[in-house]
PDB file of C-alpha atoms in Angstrom:
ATOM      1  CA  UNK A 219       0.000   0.000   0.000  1.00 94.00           C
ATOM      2  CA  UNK A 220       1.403   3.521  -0.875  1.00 97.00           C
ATOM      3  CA  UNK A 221      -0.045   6.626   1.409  1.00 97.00           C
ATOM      4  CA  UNK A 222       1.099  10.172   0.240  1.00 96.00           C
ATOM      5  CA  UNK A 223       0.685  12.493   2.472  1.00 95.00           C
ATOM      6  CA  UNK A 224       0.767  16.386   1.264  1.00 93.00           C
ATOM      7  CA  UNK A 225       2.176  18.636   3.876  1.00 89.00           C
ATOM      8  CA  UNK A 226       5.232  18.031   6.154  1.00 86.00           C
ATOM      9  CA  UNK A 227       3.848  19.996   8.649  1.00 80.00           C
ATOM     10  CA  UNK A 228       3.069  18.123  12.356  1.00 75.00           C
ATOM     11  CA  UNK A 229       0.114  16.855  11.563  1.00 77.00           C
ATOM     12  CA  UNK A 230       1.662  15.442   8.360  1.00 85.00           C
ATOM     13  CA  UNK A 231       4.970  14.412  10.325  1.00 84.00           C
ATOM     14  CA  UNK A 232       2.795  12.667  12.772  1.00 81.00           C
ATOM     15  CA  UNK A 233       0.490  10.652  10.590  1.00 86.00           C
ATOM     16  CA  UNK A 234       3.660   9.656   8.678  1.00 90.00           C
ATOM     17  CA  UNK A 235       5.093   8.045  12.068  1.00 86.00           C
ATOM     18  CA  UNK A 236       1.487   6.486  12.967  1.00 86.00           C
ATOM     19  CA  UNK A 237       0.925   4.735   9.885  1.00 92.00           C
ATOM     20  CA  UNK A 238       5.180   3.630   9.678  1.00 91.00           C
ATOM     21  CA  UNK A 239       4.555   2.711  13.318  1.00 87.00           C
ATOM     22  CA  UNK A 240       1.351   0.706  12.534  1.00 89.00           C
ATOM     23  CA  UNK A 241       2.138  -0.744   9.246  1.00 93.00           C
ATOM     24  CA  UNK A 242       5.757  -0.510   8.603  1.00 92.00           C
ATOM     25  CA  UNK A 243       5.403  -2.233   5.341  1.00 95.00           C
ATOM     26  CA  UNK A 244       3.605   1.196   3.854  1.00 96.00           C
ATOM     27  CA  UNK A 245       5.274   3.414   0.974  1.00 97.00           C
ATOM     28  CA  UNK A 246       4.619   6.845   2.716  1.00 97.00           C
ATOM     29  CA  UNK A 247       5.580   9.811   0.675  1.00 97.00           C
ATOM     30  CA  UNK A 248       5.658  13.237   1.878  1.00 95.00           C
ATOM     31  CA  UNK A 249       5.277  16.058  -0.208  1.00 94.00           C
ATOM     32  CA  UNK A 250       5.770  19.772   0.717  1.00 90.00           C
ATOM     33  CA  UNK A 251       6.201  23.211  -1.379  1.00 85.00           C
ATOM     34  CA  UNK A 252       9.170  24.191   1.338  1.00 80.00           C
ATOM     35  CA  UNK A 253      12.502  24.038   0.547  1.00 77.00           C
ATOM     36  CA  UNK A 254      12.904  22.636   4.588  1.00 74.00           C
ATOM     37  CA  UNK A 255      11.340  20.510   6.965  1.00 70.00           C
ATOM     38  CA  UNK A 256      10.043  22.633   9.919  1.00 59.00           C
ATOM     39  CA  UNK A 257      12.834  22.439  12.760  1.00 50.00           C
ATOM     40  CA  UNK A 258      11.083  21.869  15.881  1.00 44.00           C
ATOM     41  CA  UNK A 259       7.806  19.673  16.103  1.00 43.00           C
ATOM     42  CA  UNK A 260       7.014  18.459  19.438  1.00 44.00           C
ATOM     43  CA  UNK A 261       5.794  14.865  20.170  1.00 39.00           C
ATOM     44  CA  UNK A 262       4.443  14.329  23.384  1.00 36.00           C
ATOM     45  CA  UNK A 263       4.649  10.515  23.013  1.00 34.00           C
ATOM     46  CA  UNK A 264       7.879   9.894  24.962  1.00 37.00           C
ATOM     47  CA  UNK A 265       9.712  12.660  27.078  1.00 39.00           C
ATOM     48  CA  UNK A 266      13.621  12.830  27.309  1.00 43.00           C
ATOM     49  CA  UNK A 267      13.839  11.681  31.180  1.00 45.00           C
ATOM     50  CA  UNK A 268      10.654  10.071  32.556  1.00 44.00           C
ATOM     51  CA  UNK A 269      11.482  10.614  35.998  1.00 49.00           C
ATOM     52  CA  UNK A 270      13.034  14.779  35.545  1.00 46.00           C
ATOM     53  CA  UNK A 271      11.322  16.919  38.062  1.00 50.00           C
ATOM     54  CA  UNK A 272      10.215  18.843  35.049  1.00 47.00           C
ATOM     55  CA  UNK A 273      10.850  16.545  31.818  1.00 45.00           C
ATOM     56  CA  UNK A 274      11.468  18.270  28.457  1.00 46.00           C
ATOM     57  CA  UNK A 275       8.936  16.924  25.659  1.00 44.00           C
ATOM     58  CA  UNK A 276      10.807  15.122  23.007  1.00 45.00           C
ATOM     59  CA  UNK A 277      11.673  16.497  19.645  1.00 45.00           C
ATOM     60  CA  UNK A 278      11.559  12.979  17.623  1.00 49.00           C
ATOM     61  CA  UNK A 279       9.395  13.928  14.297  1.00 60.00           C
ATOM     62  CA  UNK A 280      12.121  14.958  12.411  1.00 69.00           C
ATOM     63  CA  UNK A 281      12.641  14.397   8.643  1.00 75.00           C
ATOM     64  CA  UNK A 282      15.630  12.219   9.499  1.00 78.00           C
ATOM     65  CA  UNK A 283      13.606   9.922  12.033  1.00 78.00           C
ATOM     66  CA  UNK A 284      10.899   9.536   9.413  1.00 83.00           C
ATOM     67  CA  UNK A 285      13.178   8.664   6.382  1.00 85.00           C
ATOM     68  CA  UNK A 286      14.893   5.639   8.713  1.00 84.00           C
ATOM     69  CA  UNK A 287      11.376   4.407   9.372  1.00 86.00           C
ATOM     70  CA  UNK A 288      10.772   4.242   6.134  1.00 91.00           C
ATOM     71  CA  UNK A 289       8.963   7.447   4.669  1.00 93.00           C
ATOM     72  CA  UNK A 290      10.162   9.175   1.963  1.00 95.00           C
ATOM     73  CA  UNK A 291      10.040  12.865   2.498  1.00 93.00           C
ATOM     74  CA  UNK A 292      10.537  15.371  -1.125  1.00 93.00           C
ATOM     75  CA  UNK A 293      10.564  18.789   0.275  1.00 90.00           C
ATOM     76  CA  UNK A 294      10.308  21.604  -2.934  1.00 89.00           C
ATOM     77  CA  UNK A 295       7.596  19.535  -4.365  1.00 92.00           C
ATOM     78  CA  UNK A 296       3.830  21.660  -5.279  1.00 91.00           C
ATOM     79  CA  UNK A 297       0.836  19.511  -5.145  1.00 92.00           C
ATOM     80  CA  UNK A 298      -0.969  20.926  -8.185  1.00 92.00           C
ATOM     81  CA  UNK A 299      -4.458  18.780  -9.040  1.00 92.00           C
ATOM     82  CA  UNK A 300      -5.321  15.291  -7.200  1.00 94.00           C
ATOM     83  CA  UNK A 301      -7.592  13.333  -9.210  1.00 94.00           C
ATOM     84  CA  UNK A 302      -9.208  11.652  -6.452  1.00 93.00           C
ATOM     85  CA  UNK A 303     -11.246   9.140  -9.245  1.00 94.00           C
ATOM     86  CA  UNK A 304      -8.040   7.846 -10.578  1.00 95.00           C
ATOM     87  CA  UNK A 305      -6.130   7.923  -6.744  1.00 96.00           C
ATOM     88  CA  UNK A 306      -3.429  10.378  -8.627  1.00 96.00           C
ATOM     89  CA  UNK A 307      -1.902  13.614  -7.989  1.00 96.00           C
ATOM     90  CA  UNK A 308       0.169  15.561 -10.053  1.00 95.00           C
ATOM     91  CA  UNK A 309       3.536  17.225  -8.698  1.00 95.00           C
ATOM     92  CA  UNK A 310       5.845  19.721 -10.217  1.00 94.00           C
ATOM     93  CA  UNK A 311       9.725  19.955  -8.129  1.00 90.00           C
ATOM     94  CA  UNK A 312       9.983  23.385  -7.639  1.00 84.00           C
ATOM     95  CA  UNK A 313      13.813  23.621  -8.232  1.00 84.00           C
ATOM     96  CA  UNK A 314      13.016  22.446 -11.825  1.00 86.00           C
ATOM     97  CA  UNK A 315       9.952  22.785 -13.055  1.00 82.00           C
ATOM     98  CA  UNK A 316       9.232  18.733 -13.792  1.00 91.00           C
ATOM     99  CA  UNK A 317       5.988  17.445 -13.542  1.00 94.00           C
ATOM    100  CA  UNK A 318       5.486  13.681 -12.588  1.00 95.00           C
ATOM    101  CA  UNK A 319       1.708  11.798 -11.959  1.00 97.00           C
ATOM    102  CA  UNK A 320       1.781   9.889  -8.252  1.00 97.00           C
ATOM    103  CA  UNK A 321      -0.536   6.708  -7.642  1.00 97.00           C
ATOM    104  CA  UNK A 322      -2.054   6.450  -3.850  1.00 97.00           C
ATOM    105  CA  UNK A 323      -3.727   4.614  -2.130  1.00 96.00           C
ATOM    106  CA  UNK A 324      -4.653   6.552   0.338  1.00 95.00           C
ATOM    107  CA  UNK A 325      -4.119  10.238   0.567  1.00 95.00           C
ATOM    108  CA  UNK A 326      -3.792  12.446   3.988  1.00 94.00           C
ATOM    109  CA  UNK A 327      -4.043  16.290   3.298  1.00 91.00           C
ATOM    110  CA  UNK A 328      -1.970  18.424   6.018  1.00 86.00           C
ATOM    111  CA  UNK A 329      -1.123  21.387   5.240  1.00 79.00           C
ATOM    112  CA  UNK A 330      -0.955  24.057   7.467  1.00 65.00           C
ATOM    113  CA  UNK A 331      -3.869  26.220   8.820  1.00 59.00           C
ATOM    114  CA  UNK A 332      -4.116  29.990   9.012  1.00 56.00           C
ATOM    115  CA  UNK A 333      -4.040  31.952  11.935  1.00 57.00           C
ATOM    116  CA  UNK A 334      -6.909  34.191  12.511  1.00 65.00           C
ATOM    117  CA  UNK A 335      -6.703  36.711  15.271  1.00 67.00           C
ATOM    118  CA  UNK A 336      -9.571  35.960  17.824  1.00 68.00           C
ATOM    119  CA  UNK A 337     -12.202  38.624  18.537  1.00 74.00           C
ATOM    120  CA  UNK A 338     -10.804  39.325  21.972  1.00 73.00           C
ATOM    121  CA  UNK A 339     -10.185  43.093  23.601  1.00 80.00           C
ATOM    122  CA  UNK A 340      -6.565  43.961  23.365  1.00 80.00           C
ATOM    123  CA  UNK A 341      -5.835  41.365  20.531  1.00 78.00           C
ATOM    124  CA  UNK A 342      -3.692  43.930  18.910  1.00 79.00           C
ATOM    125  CA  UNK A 343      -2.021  45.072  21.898  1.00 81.00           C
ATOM    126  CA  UNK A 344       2.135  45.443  21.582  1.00 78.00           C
ATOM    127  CA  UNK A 345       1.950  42.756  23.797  1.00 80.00           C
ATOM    128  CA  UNK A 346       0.709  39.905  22.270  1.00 83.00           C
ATOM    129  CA  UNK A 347       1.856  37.883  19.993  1.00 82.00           C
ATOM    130  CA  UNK A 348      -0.099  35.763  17.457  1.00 81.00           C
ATOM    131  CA  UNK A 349       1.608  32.334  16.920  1.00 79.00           C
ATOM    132  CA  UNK A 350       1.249  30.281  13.979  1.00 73.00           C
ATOM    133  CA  UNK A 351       4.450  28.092  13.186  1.00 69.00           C
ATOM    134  CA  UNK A 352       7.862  27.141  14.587  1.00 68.00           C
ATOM    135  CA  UNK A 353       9.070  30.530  13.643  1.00 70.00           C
ATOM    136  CA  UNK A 354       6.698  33.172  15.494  1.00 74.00           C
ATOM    137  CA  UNK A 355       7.328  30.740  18.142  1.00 76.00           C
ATOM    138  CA  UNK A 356      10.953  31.229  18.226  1.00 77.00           C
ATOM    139  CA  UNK A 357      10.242  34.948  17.229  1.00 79.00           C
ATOM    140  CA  UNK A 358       8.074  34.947  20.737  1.00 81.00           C
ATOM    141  CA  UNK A 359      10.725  33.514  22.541  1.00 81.00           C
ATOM    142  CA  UNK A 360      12.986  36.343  22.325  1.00 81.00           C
ATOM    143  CA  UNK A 361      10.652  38.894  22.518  1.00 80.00           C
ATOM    144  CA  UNK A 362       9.242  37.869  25.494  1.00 82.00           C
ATOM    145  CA  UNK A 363      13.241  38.622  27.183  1.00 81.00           C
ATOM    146  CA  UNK A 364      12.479  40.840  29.732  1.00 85.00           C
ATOM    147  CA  UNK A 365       9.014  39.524  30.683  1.00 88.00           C
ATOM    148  CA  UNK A 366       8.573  36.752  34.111  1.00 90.00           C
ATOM    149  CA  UNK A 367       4.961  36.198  33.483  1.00 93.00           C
ATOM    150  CA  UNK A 368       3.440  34.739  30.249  1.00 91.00           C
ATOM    151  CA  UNK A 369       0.082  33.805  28.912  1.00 90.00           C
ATOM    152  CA  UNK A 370      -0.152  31.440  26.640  1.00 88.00           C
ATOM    153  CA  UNK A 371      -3.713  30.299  24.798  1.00 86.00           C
ATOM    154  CA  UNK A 372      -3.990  26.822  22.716  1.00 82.00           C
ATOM    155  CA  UNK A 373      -4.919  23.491  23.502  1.00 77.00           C
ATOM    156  CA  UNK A 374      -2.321  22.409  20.254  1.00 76.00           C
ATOM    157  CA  UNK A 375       0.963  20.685  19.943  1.00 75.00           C
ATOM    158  CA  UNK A 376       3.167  24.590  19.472  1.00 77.00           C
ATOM    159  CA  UNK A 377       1.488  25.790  21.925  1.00 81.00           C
ATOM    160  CA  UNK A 378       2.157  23.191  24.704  1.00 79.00           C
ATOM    161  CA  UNK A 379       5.686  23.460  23.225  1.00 80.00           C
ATOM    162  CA  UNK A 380       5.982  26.957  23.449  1.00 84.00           C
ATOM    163  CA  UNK A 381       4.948  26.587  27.672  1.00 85.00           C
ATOM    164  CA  UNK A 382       7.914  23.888  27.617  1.00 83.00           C
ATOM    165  CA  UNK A 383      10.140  26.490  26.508  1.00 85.00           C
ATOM    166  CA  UNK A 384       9.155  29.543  28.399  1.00 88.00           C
ATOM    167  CA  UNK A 385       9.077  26.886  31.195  1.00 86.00           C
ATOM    168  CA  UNK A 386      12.924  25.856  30.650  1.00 85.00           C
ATOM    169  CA  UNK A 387      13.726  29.596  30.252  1.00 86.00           C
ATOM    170  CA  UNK A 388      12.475  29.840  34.208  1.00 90.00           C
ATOM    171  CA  UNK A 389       9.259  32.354  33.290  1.00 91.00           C
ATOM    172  CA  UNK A 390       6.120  32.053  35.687  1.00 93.00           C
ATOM    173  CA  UNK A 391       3.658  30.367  32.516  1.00 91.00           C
ATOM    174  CA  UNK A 392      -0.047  30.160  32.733  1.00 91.00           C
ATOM    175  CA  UNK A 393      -1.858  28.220  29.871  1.00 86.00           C
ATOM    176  CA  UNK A 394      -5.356  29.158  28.977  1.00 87.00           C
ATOM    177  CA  UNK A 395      -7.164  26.393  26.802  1.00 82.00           C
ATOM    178  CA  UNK A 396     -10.728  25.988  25.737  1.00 77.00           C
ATOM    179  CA  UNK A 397     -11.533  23.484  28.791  1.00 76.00           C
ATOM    180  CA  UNK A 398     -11.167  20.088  26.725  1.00 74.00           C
ATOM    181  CA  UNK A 399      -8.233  18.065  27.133  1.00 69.00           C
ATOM    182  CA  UNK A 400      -4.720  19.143  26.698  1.00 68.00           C
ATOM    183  CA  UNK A 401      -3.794  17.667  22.742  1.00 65.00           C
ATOM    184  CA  UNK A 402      -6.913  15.280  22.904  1.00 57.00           C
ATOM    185  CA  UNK A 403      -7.457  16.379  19.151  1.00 61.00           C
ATOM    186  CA  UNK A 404      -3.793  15.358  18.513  1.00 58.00           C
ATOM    187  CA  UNK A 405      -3.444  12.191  21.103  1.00 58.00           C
ATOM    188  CA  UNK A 406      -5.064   9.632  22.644  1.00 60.00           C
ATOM    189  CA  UNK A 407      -5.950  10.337  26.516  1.00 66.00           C
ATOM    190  CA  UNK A 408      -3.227   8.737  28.015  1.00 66.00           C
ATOM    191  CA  UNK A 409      -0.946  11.125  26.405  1.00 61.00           C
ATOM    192  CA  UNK A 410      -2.916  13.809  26.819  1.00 61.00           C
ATOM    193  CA  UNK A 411      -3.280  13.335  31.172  1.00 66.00           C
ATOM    194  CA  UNK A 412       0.713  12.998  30.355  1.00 66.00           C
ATOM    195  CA  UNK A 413       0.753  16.142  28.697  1.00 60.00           C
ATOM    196  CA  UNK A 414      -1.518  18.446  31.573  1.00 62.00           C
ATOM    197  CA  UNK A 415       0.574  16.612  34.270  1.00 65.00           C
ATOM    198  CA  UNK A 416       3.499  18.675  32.984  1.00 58.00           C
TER     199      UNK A 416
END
């Protein structure tokens, strides 16, 4: 069975590892319009030191921990048509322009989502910061210097990892979430008690 997944974003980087982990006989390919694979994703699965007084989550879904278990990442590739009759898509490399047609058997969109600023009062205050990807996160990180006490609002993978990191940088963190499980959209629930335990 071949799975293409479009998007190595986490979502993408984690289905990748599910299905290798599940069925490590599967042709996963990953396809993404980047030149790079995002530097930090966080997986909560496993942390560094199960018995720290404050483990450190894990950074294992990286490109190079996916291509040894099997999946087969093409960064610079454009998804441009899927032909969902014919279980096809058609990619062009962006470095040079070729096209090529892709058979699949099963097909996992994940590409990223956009950030919309919530209709709250102060939104657009100097003082917050609206975080998408890896890179406002690490854009937060050093804004956020000078400042002991920080808010952080998500119930999602970045922003759990962004509380790890404020956390490691010794700042007073409070996270806000929608009252549903920490990760349960991205986890099953024992990872998620895992997860609101640190």
């Amino acid at each position: 069975m071949r799975v293409i997944i479009i998007g190595c974003t986490f979502a993408g980087m984690t289905a990748a590892s599910q299905v290798l982990r599940s069925h490590p006989e599967t042709e996963v390919t990953i396809y993404d319009r980047n030149a790079v694979v995002p530097s930090i994703t966080y997986d909560i699965n496993d942390y560094d030191d199960q018995d720290a007084e404050q483990p450190r989550l894990r950074t294992e879904l990286s490109s190079d921990q996916l291509s040894i278990k099997g999946a087969d990442i093409k960064m610079g590739s454009f998804v441009m048509g899927v032909d969902p009759v014919q279980k096809t898509i058609k990619v062009m490399g962006m470095l040079d322009d070729t096209t090529s047609e892709e058979h699949y058997d099963k097909l996992i969109v994940a590409t990223d989502s956009r950030s919309e600023a919530p209709a709250l009062k102060g939104i657009d205050s100097s003082n917050v910061t609206l975080i998408k990807d890896q890179q406002d996160a690490k854009a937060a990180l050093l804004l956020s210097v000078i400042d002991q006490q920080i808010a952080v609002i998500g119930n999602d993978p970045l922003s759990l990892g962004l509380v790890d990191a404020y956390r490691q940088k010794g700042k007073e963190v409070t996270l806000f979430t929608n009252g549903e499980p920490i990760l349960h959209h991205n986890f099953e629930e024992e990872y998620s008690k895992r997860a609101l335990e640190i």
